Short mmCIF file of C-alpha atoms and ligand atoms in Angstrom, two decimals:
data_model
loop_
_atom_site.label_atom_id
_atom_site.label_comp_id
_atom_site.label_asym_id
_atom_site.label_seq_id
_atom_site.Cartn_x
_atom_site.Cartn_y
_atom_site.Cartn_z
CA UNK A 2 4.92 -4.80 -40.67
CA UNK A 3 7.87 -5.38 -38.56
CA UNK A 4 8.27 -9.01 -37.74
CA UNK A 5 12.03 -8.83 -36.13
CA UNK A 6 14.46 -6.65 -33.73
CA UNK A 7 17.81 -7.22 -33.61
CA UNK A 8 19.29 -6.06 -30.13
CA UNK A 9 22.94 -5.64 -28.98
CA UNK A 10 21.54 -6.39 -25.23
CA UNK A 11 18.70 -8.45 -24.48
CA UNK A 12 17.78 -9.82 -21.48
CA UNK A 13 16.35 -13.34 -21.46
CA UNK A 14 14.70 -15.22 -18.55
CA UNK A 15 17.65 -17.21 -18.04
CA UNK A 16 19.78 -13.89 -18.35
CA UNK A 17 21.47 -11.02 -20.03
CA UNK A 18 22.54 -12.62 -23.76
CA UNK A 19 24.51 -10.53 -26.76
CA UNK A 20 23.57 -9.77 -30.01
CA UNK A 21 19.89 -11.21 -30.21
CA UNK A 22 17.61 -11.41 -32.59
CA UNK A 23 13.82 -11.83 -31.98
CA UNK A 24 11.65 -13.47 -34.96
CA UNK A 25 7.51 -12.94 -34.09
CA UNK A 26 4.42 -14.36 -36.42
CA UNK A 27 1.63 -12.21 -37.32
CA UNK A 28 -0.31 -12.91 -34.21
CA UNK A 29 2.84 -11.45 -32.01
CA UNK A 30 4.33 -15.11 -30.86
CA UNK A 31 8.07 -14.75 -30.76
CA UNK A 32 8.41 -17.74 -33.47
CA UNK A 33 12.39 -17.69 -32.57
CA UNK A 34 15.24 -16.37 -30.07
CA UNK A 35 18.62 -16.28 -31.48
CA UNK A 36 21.90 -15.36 -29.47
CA UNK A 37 24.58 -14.24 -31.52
CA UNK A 38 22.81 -13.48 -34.53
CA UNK A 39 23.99 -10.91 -37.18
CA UNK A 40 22.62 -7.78 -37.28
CA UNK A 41 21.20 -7.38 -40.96
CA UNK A 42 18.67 -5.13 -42.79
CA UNK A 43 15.70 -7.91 -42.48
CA UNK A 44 15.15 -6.36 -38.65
CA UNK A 45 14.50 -3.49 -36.98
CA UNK A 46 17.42 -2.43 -34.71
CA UNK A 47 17.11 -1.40 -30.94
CA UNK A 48 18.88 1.60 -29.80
CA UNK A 49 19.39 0.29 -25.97
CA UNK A 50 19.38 -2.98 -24.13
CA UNK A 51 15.78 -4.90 -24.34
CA UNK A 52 13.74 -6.27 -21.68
CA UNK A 53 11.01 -8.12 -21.29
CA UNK A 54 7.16 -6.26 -20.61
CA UNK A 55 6.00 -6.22 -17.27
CA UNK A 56 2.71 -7.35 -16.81
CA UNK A 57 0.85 -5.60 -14.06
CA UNK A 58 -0.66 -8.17 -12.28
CA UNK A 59 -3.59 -5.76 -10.15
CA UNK A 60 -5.16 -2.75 -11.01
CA UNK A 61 -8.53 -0.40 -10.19
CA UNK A 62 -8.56 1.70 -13.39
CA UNK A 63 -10.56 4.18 -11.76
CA UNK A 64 -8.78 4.73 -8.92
CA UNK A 65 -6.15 6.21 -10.64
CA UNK A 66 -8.58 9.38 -10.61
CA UNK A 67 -8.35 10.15 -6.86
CA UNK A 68 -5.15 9.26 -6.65
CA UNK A 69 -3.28 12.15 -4.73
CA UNK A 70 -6.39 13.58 -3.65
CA UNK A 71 -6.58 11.68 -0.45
CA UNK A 72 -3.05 12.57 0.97
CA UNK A 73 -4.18 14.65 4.21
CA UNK A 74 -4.83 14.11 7.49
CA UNK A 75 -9.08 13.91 7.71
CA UNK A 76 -9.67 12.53 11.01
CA UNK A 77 -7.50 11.89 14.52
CA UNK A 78 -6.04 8.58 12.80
CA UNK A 79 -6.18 7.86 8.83
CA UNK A 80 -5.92 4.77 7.71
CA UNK A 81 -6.64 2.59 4.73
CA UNK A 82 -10.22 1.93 6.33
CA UNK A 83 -10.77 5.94 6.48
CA UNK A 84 -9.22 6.46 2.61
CA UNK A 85 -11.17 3.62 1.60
CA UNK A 86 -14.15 5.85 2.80
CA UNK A 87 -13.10 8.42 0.46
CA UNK A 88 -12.41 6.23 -2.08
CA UNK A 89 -16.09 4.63 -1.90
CA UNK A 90 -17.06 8.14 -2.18
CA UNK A 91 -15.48 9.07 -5.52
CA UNK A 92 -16.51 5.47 -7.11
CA UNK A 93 -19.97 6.28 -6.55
CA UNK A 94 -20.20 8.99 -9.16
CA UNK A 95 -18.57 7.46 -12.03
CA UNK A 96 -20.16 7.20 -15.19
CA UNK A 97 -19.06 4.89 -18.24
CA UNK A 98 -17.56 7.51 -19.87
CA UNK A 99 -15.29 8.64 -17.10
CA UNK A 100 -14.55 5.31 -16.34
CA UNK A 101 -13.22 4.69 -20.04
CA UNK A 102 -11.30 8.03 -20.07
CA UNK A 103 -9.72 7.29 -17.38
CA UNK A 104 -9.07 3.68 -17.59
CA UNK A 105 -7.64 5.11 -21.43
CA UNK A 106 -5.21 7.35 -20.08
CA UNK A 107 -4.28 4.95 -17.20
CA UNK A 108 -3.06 2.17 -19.76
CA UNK A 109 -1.48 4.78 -22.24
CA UNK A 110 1.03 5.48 -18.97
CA UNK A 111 1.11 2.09 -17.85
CA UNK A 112 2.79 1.61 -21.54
CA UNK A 113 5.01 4.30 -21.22
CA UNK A 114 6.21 3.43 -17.86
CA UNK A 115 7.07 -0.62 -19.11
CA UNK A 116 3.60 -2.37 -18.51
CA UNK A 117 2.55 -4.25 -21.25
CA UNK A 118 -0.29 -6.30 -19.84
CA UNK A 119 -2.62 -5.46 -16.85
CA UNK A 120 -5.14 -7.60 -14.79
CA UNK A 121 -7.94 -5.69 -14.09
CA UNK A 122 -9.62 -5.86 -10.52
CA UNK A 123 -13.17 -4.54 -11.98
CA UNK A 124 -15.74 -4.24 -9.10
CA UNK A 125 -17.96 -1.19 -9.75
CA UNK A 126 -20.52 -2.81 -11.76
CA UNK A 127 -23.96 -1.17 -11.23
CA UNK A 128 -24.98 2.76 -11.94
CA UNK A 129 -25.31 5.03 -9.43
CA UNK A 130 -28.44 3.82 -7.61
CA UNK A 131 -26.82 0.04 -7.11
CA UNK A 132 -29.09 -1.04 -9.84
CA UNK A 133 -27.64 -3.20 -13.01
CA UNK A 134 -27.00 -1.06 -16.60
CA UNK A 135 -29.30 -2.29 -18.87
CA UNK A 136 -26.60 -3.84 -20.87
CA UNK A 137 -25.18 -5.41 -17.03
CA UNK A 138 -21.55 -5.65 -18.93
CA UNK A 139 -21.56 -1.64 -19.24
CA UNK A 140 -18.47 -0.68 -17.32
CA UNK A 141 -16.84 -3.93 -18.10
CA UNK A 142 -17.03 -3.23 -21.72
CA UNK A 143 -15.44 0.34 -21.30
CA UNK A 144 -12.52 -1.38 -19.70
CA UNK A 145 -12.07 -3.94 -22.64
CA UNK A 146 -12.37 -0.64 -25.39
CA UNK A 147 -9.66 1.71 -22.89
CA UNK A 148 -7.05 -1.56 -23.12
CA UNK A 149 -8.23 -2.25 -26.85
CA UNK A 150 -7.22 1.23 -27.94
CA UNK A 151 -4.28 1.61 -25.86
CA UNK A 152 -3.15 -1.38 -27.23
CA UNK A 153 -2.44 -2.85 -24.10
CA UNK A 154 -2.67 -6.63 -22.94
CA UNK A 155 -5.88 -7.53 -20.96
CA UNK A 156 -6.84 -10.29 -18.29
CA UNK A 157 -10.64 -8.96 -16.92
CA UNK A 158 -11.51 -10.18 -13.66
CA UNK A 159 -15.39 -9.32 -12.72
CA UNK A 160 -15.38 -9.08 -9.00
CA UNK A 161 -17.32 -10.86 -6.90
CA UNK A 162 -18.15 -8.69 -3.65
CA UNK A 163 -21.33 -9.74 -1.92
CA UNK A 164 -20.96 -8.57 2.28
CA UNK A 165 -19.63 -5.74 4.10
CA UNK A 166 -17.40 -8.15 6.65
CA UNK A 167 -16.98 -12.15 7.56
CA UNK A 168 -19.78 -13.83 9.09
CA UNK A 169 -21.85 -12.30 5.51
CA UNK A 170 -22.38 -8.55 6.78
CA UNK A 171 -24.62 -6.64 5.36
CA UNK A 172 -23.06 -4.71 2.74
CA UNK A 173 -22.68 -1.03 3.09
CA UNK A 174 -24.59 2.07 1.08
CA UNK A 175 -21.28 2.67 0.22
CA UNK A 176 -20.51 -0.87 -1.43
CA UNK A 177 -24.16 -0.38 -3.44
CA UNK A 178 -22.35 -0.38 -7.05
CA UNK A 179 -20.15 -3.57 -6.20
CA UNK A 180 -22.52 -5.89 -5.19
CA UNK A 181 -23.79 -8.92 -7.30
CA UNK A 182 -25.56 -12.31 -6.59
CA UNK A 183 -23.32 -15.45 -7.93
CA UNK A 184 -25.97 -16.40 -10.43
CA UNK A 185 -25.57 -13.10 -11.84
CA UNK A 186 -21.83 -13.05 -11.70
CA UNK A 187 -22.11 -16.61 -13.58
CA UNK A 188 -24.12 -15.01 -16.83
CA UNK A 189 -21.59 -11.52 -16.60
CA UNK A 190 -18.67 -14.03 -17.33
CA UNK A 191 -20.59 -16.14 -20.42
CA UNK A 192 -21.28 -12.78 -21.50
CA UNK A 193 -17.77 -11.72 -21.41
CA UNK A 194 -15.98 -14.77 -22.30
CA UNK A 195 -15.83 -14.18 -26.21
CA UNK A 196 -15.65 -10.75 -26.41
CA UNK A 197 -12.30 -11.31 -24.45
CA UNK A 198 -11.59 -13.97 -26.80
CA UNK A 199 -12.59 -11.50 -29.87
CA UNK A 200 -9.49 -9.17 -28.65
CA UNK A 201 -7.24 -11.67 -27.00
CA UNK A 202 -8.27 -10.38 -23.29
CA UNK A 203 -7.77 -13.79 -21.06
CA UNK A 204 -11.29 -13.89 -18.50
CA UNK A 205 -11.02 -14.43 -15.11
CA UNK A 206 -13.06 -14.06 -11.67
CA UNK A 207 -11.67 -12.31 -8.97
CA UNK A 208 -13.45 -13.07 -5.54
CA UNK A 209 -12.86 -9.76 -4.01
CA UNK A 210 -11.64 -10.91 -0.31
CA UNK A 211 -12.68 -13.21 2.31
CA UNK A 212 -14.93 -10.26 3.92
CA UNK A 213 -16.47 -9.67 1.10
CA UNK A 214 -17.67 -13.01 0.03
CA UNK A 215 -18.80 -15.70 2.34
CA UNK A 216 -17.65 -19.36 1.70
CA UNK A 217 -20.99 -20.26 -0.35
CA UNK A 218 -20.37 -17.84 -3.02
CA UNK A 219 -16.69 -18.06 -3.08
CA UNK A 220 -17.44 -22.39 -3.38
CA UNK A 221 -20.40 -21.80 -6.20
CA UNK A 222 -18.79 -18.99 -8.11
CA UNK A 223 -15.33 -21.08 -8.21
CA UNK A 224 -17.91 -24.05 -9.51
CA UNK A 225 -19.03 -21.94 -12.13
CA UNK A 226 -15.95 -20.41 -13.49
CA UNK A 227 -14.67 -24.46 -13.50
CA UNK A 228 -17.43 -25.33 -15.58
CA UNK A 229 -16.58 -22.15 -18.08
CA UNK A 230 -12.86 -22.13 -18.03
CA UNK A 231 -11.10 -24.84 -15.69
CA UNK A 232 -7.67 -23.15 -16.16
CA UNK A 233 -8.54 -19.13 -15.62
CA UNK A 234 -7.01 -16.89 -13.08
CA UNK A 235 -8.88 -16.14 -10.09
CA UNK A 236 -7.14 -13.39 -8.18
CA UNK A 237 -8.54 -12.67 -4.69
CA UNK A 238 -7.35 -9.93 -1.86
CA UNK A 239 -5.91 -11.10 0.79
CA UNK A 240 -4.69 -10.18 4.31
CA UNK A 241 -3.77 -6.94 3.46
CA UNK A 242 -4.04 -5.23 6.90
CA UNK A 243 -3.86 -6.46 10.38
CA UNK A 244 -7.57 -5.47 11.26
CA UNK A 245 -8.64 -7.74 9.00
CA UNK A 246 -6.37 -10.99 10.46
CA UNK A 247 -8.27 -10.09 13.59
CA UNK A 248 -11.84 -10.04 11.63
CA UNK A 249 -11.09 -13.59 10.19
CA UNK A 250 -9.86 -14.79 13.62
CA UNK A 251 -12.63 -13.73 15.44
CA UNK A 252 -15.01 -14.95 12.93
CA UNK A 253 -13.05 -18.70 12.08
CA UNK A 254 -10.32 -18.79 14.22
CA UNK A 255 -7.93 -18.69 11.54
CA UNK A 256 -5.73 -16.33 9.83
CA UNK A 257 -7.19 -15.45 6.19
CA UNK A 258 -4.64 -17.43 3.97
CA UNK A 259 -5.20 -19.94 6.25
CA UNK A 260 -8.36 -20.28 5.67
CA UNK A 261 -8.26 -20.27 2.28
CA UNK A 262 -5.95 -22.64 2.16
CA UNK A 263 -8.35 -25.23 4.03
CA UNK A 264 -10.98 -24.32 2.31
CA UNK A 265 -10.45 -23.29 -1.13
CA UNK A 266 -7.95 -25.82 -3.60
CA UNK A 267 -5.67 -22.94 -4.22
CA UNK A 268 -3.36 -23.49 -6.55
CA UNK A 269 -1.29 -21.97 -9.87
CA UNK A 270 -4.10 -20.04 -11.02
CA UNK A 271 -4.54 -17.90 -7.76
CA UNK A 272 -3.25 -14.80 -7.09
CA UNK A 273 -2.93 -14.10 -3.48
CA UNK A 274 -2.96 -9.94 -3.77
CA UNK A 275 -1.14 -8.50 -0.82
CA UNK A 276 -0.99 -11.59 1.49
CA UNK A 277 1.01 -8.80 3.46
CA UNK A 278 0.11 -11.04 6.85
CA UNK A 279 0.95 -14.13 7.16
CA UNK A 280 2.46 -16.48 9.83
CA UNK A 281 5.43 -18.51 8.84
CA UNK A 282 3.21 -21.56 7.78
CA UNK A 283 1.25 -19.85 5.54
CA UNK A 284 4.23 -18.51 4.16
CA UNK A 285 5.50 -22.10 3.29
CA UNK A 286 2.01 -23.41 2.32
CA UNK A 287 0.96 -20.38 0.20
CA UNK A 288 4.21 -21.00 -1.88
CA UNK A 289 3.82 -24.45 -2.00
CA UNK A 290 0.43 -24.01 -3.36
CA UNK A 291 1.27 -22.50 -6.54
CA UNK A 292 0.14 -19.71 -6.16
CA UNK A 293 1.41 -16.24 -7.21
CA UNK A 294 1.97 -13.30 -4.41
CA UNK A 295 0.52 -9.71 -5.86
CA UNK A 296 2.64 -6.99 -4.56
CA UNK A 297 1.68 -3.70 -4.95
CA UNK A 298 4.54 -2.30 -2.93
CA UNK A 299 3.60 1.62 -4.04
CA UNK A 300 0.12 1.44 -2.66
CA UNK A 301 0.80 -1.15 0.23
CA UNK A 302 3.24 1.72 1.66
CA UNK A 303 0.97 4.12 0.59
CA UNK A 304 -2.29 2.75 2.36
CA UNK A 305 -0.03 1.83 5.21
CA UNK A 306 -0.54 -2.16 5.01
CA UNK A 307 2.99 -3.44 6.30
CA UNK A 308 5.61 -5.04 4.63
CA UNK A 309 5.69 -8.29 3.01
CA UNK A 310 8.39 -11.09 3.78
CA UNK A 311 9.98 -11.43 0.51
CA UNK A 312 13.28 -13.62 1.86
CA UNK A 313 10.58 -15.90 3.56
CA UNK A 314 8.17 -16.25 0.37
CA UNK A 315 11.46 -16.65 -1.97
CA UNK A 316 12.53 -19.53 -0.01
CA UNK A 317 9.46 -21.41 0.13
CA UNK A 318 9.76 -21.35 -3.69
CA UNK A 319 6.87 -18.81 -3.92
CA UNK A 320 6.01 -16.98 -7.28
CA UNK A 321 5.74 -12.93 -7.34
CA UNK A 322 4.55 -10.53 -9.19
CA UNK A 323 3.98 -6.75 -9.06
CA UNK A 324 0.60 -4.41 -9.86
CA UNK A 325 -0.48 -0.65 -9.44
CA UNK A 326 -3.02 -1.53 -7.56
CA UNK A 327 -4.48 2.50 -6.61
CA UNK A 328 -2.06 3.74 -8.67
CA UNK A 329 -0.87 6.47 -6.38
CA UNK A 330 2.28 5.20 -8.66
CA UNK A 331 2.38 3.83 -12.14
CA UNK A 332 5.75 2.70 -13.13
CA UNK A 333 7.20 -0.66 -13.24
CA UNK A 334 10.63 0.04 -12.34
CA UNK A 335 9.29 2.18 -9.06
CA UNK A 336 7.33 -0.78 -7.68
CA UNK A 337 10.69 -3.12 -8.15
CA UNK A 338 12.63 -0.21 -6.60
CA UNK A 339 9.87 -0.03 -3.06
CA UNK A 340 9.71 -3.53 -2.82
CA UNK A 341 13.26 -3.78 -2.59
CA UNK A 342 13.80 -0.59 -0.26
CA UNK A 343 10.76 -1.77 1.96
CA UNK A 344 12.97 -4.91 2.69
CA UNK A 345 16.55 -3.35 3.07
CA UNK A 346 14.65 -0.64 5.54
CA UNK A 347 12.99 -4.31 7.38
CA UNK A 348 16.24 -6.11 7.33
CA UNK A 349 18.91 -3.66 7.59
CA UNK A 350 20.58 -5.48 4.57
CA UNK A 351 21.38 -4.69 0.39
CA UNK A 352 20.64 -6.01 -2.73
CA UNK A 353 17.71 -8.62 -0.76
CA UNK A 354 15.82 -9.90 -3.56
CA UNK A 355 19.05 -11.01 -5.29
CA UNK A 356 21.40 -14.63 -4.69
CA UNK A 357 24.24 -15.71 -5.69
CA UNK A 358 22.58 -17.44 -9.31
CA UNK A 359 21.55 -13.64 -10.08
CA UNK A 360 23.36 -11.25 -8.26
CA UNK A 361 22.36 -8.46 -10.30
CA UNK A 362 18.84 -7.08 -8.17
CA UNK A 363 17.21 -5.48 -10.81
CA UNK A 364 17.74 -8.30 -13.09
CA UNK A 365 16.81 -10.99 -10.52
CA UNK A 366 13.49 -8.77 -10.05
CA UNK A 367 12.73 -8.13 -13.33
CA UNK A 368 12.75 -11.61 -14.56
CA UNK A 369 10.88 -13.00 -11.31
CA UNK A 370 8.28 -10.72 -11.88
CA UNK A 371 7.76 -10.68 -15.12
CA UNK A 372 7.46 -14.68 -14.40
CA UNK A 373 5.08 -14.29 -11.65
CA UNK A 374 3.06 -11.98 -13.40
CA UNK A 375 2.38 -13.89 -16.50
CA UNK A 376 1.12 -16.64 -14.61
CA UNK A 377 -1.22 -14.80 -12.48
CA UNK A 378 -2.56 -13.17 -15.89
CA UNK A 379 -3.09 -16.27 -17.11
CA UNK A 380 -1.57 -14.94 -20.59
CA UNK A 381 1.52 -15.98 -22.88
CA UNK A 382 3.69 -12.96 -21.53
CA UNK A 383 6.08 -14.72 -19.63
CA UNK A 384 9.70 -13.16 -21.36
CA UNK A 385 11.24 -13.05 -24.25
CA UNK A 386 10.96 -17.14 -24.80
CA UNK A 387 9.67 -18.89 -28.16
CA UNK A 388 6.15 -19.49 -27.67
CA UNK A 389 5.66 -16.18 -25.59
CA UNK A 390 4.12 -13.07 -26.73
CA UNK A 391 6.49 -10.22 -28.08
CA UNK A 392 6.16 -7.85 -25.32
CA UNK A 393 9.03 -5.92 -24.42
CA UNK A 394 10.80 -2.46 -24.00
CA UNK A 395 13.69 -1.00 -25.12
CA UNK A 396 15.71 1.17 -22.42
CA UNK A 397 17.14 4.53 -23.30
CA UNK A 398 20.60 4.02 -23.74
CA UNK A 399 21.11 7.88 -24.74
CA UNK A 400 19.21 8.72 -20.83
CA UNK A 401 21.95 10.32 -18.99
CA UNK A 402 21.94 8.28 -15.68
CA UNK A 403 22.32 4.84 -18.54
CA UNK A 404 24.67 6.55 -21.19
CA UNK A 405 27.41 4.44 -21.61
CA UNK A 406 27.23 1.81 -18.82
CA UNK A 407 26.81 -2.44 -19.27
CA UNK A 408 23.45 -3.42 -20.22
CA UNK A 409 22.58 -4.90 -16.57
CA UNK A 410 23.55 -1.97 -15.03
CA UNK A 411 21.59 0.03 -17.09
CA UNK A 412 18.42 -1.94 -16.00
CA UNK A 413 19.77 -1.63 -12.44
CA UNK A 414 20.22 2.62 -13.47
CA UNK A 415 16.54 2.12 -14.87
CA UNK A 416 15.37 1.19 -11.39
CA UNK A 417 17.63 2.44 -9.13
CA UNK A 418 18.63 5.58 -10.16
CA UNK A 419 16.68 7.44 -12.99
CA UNK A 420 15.39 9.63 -10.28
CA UNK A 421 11.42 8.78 -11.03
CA UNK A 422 11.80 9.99 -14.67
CA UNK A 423 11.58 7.02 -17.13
CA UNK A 424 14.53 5.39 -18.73
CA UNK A 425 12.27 3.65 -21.33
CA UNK A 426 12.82 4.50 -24.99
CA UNK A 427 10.26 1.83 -26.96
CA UNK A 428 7.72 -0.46 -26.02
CA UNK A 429 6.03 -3.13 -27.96
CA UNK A 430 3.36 -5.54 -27.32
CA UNK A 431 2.40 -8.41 -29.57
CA UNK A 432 5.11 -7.16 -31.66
CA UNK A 433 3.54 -4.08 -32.36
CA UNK A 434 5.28 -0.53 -31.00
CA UNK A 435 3.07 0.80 -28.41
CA UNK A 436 5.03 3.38 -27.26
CA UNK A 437 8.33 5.21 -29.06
CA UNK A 438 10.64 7.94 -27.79
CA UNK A 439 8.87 7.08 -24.21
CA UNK A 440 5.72 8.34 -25.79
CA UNK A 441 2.47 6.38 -26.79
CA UNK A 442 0.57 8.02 -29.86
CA UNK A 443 -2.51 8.97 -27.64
CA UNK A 444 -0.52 10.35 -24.83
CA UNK A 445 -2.17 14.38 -25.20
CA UNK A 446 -5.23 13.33 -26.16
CA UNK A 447 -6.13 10.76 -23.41
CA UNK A 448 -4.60 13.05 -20.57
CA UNK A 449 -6.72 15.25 -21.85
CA UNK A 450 -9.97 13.31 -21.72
CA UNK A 451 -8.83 12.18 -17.82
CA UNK A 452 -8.58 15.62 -16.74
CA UNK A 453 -11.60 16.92 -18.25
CA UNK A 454 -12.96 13.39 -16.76
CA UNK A 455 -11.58 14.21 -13.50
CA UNK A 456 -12.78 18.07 -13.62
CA UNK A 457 -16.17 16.53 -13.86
CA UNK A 458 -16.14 13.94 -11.27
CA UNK A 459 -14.93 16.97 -8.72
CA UNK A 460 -17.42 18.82 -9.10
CA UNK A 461 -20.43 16.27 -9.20
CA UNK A 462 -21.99 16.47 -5.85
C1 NGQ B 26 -10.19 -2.27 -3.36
N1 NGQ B 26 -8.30 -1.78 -1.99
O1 NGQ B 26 -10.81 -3.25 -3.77
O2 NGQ B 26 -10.02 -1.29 -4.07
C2 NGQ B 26 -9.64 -2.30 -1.95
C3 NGQ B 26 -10.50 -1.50 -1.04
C4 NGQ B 26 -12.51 -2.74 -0.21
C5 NGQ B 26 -7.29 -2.41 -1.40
N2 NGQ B 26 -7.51 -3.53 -0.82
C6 NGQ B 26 -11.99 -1.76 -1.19
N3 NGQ B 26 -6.10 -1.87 -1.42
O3 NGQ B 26 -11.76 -3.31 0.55
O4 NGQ B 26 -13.74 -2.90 -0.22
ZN1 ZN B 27 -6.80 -4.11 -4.94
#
C-alpha cells in the first residue's frame, strides 16, 4: 500500500511549498512533511498541485434527494419557512434504505467534488408514524455504513429537536420523526459511541436550534454528552433567518447567539451553523468564544437567509468553516467561490476574504476553512501537518482553465473559474485514494441506487 506522494506543488497551512513529500503510517497519520525533498521511486507522484481535504462541516444526507425539486414559486411569498414545509414533507417518507442510498451517493460526490470528511446533522430518527425503530439507532447506522463504504471521514451528530418554537411549542405533525426525549438522546449516543470508534467516526450531539430545544434539554443533554465525551463537538443552528431573531426576542429579549452565549459555556467545540444574524457584539463575543462559524453559503443564498459578515467575524479572530448543508450544491470550491461573491456583491469590494499575509483568496480560504472545519469535526483533518490525517486532493493540472499556470493560481482557477465543472484529479483520505481521474469507484452504481431511491420516494403518497 502506498505510504508516500511526492508533489511538485503542495499547499501547506502556512502556504504554497515546492517539491514535497508526504510520509503517512498505516492508520493514515502523515508521520512526516518534507519541503524540498527528492522525488524518488519510494512514492507515488502527483500529477498537479496538492491541497489539503475539505471537511464539510454540515450536512442533511437526505436532503440531497429533494434538492432542485423545490425551486418554484408555491404560494404568494416562498420562503425558507414554506420550503421547509416541503422539505418536512419528503422526510416523512423515507425509509432506511433510501436514506442509505442516498446518503451513499451523496458522499461518493462529496469525494469527487474535494470533501473528505463530513459532519452529519442527523435528525430524522423515528419511522414513519413518529415511533422509535426497534433497533432506535436504525437510520443512524445507515449513515455510519453510506460514509463507511464511501470511504469518507465521519463526525455523527444525533440531533436533539424536542419543540416546534421558543417558549417549548408543541412540536408539529410534521416534526413527528425528529423528536426525542433527552434521556433517550443520552442512551442513542452510548449506543453510538463505539461503533464510531470501531470506524474512526468522531460522536457528537447537535442541539438542533434554540426553537427547537428549550434551555432544560439543551442544559441536561450538554450534561450528558460531558459525562460521555467532555471534548466532542456539539454543533447547533443558529440565527439563520430574521423571523427567528424576532421569535427569540419576543420570547427572551435577546438575540439567539446572545442568548446562547449567556446561557450556554460556548466554546471551541461549538459550531455556530449559519449565525447569519448577529449584532456587532455577538460578532466579537461569538469569535472570542472559540467557536467555529458554519457557512453554508450555497444553501444560505439558496433558502434566502442573508449574508454573513465575514470582514467582521475575521477580525474578531473568529474560526470558519464551510458545509452543504441541503445540498442544492455539493462542491467545495463552489461554496468558497459564493461566500466570497456574497461579500464582494455586500461590499462592493475584491478579493474580501484575503490580507495582505495571504493575498492569494482562494488560498487564504482554503486553508481557513479547512482549519475551521477540522475543529468543528472534532477530527485530526486539519491540513497537510504531521500529526494530521492524510486527506487531500490532487488538482488537474491537464484541466484546461489550470493547464500551465502557478500552482496558487491554479487553486484560484479551481475556484474561480472552472466554470462549475471540477478541476479535481485525485482524492485521498487516510492515505487511501478515494477518488482518481475525478471519479470514485462507486460513482455508477450509487447514482444509480439514488435515482431508483428517489423514483421511489416520488411516487410514495
Ligand atoms: C434543517 N434547515 O434542520 O434541515 C433546517 C430546517 C427546521 C436549515 N436550517 C428544519 N437550513 O428548522 O426544523
Ligand atoms: Zn442545517
Amino acid at each position: 500500500m502506498t505510504r508516500s506522494l511526492h508533489a511538485a506543488d503542495v499547499l501547506l497551512p502556512g502556504g504554497w511549498a515546492r517539491d514535497v513529500r508526504l510520509d503517512w503510517d498505516a492508520a493514515g497519520r502523515l508521520t512526516a512533511v518534507t519541503p524540498g525533498a527528492a522525488a524518488d521511486a519510494s512514492a507515488a507522484r502527483a500529477a498537479g498541485p496538492v491541497i489539503p481535504g475539505m471537511p464539510n462541516l454540515h450536512s442533511h444526507a437526505f436532503q440531497r434527494g429533494i434538492a432542485g425539486l423545490t425551486e418554484y414559486r408555491g404560494q404568494a411569498q416562498d420562503s425558507f419557512w414554506s420550503w421547509r414545509t416541503l422539505m418536512y414533507r419528503f422526510a416523512l417518507r423515507l425509509d432506511p434504505a433510501q436514506l442509505e442510498a442516498i446518503a451513499l451517493w451523496l458522499y461518493v460526490e462529496m469525494l469527487e467534488a474535494g470533501y473528505t470528511s463530513v459532519c452529519e446533522f442527523h435528525y430524522v430518527h423515528h419511522d414513519a408514524d413518529g415511533r422509535p425503530y426497534a433497533d432506535d439507532a436504525t437510520l443512524a447506522l445507515a449513515l455510519l455504513r453510506a460514509a463507511e463504504q464511501a470511504g469518507i471521514g465521519l463526525t455523527l451528530l444525533p440531533v436533539l429537536y424536542q419543540s416546534g418554537g421558543f417558549g417549548g411549542l408543541p412540536p408539529g405533525d410534521g416534526q413527528r420523526r425528529f423528536i426525542r426525549s433527552t434521556a433517550s438522546m443520552l442512551r442513542l449516543l452510548e449506543r453510538l459511541k463505539p461503533l464510531c470508534e470501531a470506524q474512526g467516526a468522531r460522536l457528537g450531539l447537535a442541539p438542533h436550534s434554540l426553537r427547537a430545544v428549550p434551555p432544560e434539554g439543551l442544559r441536561e443533554a450538554l450534561a450528558g454528552l460531558e459525562a460521555l465525551d467532555a471534548t466532542a463537538p456539539v454543533h447547533i443552528h443558529i440565527a439563520e433567518q430574521t423571523k427567528e431573531v424576532d421569535d427569540c426576542l419576543a420570547w427572551s429579549g435577546q438575540r439567539p447567539v446572545a442568548w446562547l452565549l449567556d446561557h450556554v459555556p460556548v466554546d471551541a467545540r461549538w459550531c455556530l451553523v449559519h449565525a447569519t444574524h448577529m449584532d456587532a457584539d455577538e460578532y466579537r463575543r461569538a469569535a472570542a468564544s472559540g467557536a467555529v462559524a458554519g457557512l453554508c453559503p450555497t444553501t444560505e443564498a439558496n433558502l434566502g437567509d442573508g449574508i454573513f459578515d465575514l470582514p467582521a467575524w475575521r477580525s474578531a479572530g473568529g474560526m470558519w468553516g464551510v458545509g452543504s448543508d441541503s445540498h442544492i450544491c455539493v462542491n467545495a470550491a463552489e461554496e468558497l467561490l459564493m461566500l466570497e461573491y456574497s461579500q464582494r456583491l455586500a461590499r462592493r469590494e475584491r478579493n474580501v476574504a484575503a490580507d495582505t499575509s495571504q493575498p492569494q483568496v482562494a488560498t487564504a480560504m482554503t486553508l481557513a476553512a479547512v482549519r475551521g472545519g477540522a475543529q468543528a469535526a472534532g477530527r485530526a483533518v486539519a491540513g497537510l501537518a504531521v500529526g494530521q490525517q492524510a486527506d487531500f486532493v490532487v488538482l488537474d493540472a491537464a484541466h484546461t482553465v489550470l493547464a500551465g499556470l502557478p500552482a496558487p493560481e491554479m487553486l484560484a482557477s479551481h475556484v474561480f473559474a472552472s466554470q462549475r465543472t471540477s478541476a479535481i484529479d485525485a482524492v485521498w483520505v487516510a492515505g487511501r485514494p478515494r477518488a482518481q481521474g475525478g471519479r470514485h469507484p462507486l460513482h455508477q452504481n450509487a447514482a444509480a441506487a439514488f435515482v431508483a431511491a428517489r423514483r421511489q420516494l416520488l411516487n410514495t403518497p
